[in-house]
Amino acid sequence: MPVKDCKTEQHIKETARRIFLKEGKMLATTQEIADAAGVNRTLLHYYFRSRDMLFNVVFTEALTKLRERLHEVIGSQLGFRQKVEKLLDVFFEDLTELPYLETFITLQLNQEPHKYEEMFVHLPGGKERIRNFLKEIHHEMEKGTIPVMKPINYMMNIFALIAYPYVAKPVFKNMFDLSDTAYNKLLLDRKEMILSLLFN
Amino acid sequence: MPVKDCKTEQHIKETARRIFLKEGKMLATTQEIADAAGVNRTLLHYYFRSRDMLFNVVFTEALTKLRERLHEVIGSQLGFRQKVEKLLDVFFEDLTELPYLETFITLQLNQEPHKYEEMFVHLPGGKERIRNFLKEIHHEMEKGTIPVMKPINYMMNIFALIAYPYVAKPVFKNMFDLSDTAYNKLLLDRKEMILSLLFN
DNA sequence: TTTTTGTTTAACAAAATTGTCAAACAAAAT
DNA sequence: ATTTTGTTTGACAATTTTGTTAAACAAAAA
């Protein structure tokens, strides 16, 4: 096979992503991942050198993808309300696909901050797009279409209201005695409610 | 020392709590904890049998304490608004003390759900207190003092708005380019803003 | 004083996990 | 057909981490 086929590599990576970010098994061993992927454990090392690097690739890819999607939205030419709606949609999709990404970001960015700092910095035009969005928020406040507060707080609220119910899913499910399907149904309803909170 | 002195035991437990829940070092080894506590590693086993049990004791205690405090508030005789304010205060205090508790709850309750289910169930009058609070919320909506939505969503919002900025601290700090002190200052401001969102 | 009780320690054993290697292998290129 | 290239495997080594044990120890009780 002189042609790099990268089928196995992809497969391992996807399996790892599923186990780490979808099922939340942060402590999964190379053996578990190899078994789940149905390949020899040595292949993980062949393709990714170490468990650490495999984790890093998976994590970084997911994080980058989410960030790109979010930045694309806030940098788009949509009107403000459409932008916020789209932001909620993107989050909703992403959290449905990878419920544990948020949690891992928290832990990882704390464990090895230096490792990821540059990654954030190197996103082209990232900081500026965020500054512009904050300005837009400020402008909407002056127009009176949204509640007045520090723009950063407004932006945090968007994230908090959509993301937290995913992060805290096990707690809320238990607290309110809800089945998995009942909880998911509840999550679907939240978008409209959130919009009504975010806009006057 | 025929009298059980439990000073060392306490000390180990507190050190473990600091490392696990305050510093977010989920993967800390028994050696690291022993070193941080300045004791011989064998003592962890002497007092707690295994790393797992030590973690479990620390985690369960913190979780129980938080739950008790929250239940005490929602079950209290305070008026509705005072109750919500107090709820925000409790969360604020707890998250300041143990910023990673939330994150760990998420991961733990997912990893070994059965282990913690009974714990939740066995909280005396827990479910009922929550049901009553939800009724209270519903009543406030009828009175028109708060925005109308599913009461469960209202309760989720309370938690989300106060807790998420702690959970996602590393992300937001980076996103908005804030120092640690600047971020903490921001968090302090949120209470009033949150109240204005939660009430009409 | 010596016995008893509970604590602390160092040395050791066991387990779990990661990482390496050389050899077997398959398929395309020569 | 043979070589080359990249893939896969099993056996093995290294490391890290946890858990156990027996002996040393200190202080109160007998």
PDB file of C-alpha atoms (C1' of nucleotides) in Angstrom, chain A residues 27, chain B residues 16 20 26 28-30 33 44-45 48-60 108 111-112 114-116, chain D residues 17-19:
ATOM      1  CA  LEU A  27      -9.748   8.534  31.221  1.00  0.00           C
TER       2      LEU A  27
ATOM      3  CA  ALA B  16      -7.291  16.431  48.314  1.00  0.00           C
ATOM      4  CA  PHE B  20      -9.317  18.061  43.018  1.00  0.00           C
ATOM      5  CA  MET B  26      -8.684  15.527  38.307  1.00  0.00           C
ATOM      6  CA  ALA B  28      -3.679  14.082  40.554  1.00  0.00           C
ATOM      7  CA  THR B  29      -1.903  10.966  41.785  1.00  0.00           C
ATOM      8  CA  THR B  30      -1.767   9.764  45.366  1.00  0.00           C
ATOM      9  CA  ILE B  33      -1.641  14.642  47.040  1.00  0.00           C
ATOM     10  CA  LEU B  44      -3.702   8.033  52.212  1.00  0.00           C
ATOM     11  CA  HIS B  45      -4.245   4.307  52.095  1.00  0.00           C
ATOM     12  CA  PHE B  48      -8.957   6.098  52.959  1.00  0.00           C
ATOM     13  CA  ARG B  49      -8.010   2.636  51.693  1.00  0.00           C
ATOM     14  CA  SER B  50      -7.655   3.709  48.069  1.00  0.00           C
ATOM     15  CA  ARG B  51      -7.335   6.726  45.852  1.00  0.00           C
ATOM     16  CA  ASP B  52     -10.818   6.072  44.608  1.00  0.00           C
ATOM     17  CA  MET B  53     -12.345   6.164  48.063  1.00  0.00           C
ATOM     18  CA  LEU B  54     -10.492   9.336  48.947  1.00  0.00           C
ATOM     19  CA  PHE B  55     -11.800  10.985  45.829  1.00  0.00           C
ATOM     20  CA  ASN B  56     -15.240   9.710  46.563  1.00  0.00           C
ATOM     21  CA  VAL B  57     -15.295  11.029  50.109  1.00  0.00           C
ATOM     22  CA  VAL B  58     -14.101  14.460  49.005  1.00  0.00           C
ATOM     23  CA  PHE B  59     -16.463  14.664  46.090  1.00  0.00           C
ATOM     24  CA  THR B  60     -19.494  13.371  47.941  1.00  0.00           C
ATOM     25  CA  GLN B 108     -18.634  11.878  37.638  1.00  0.00           C
ATOM     26  CA  GLN B 111     -19.039   7.959  34.584  1.00  0.00           C
ATOM     27  CA  GLU B 112     -20.767   6.160  37.408  1.00  0.00           C
ATOM     28  CA  HIS B 114     -25.640   4.395  39.765  1.00  0.00           C
ATOM     29  CA  LYS B 115     -23.131   5.317  42.440  1.00  0.00           C
ATOM     30  CA  TYR B 116     -24.657   8.727  43.005  1.00  0.00           C
TER      31      TYR B 116
ATOM     32  C1'  DT D  17       0.711   4.348  39.718  1.00  0.00           C
ATOM     33  C1'  DT D  18      -1.553   1.905  43.133  1.00  0.00           C
ATOM     34  C1'  DG D  19      -1.842  -1.088  46.957  1.00  0.00           C
TER      35       DG D  19
END
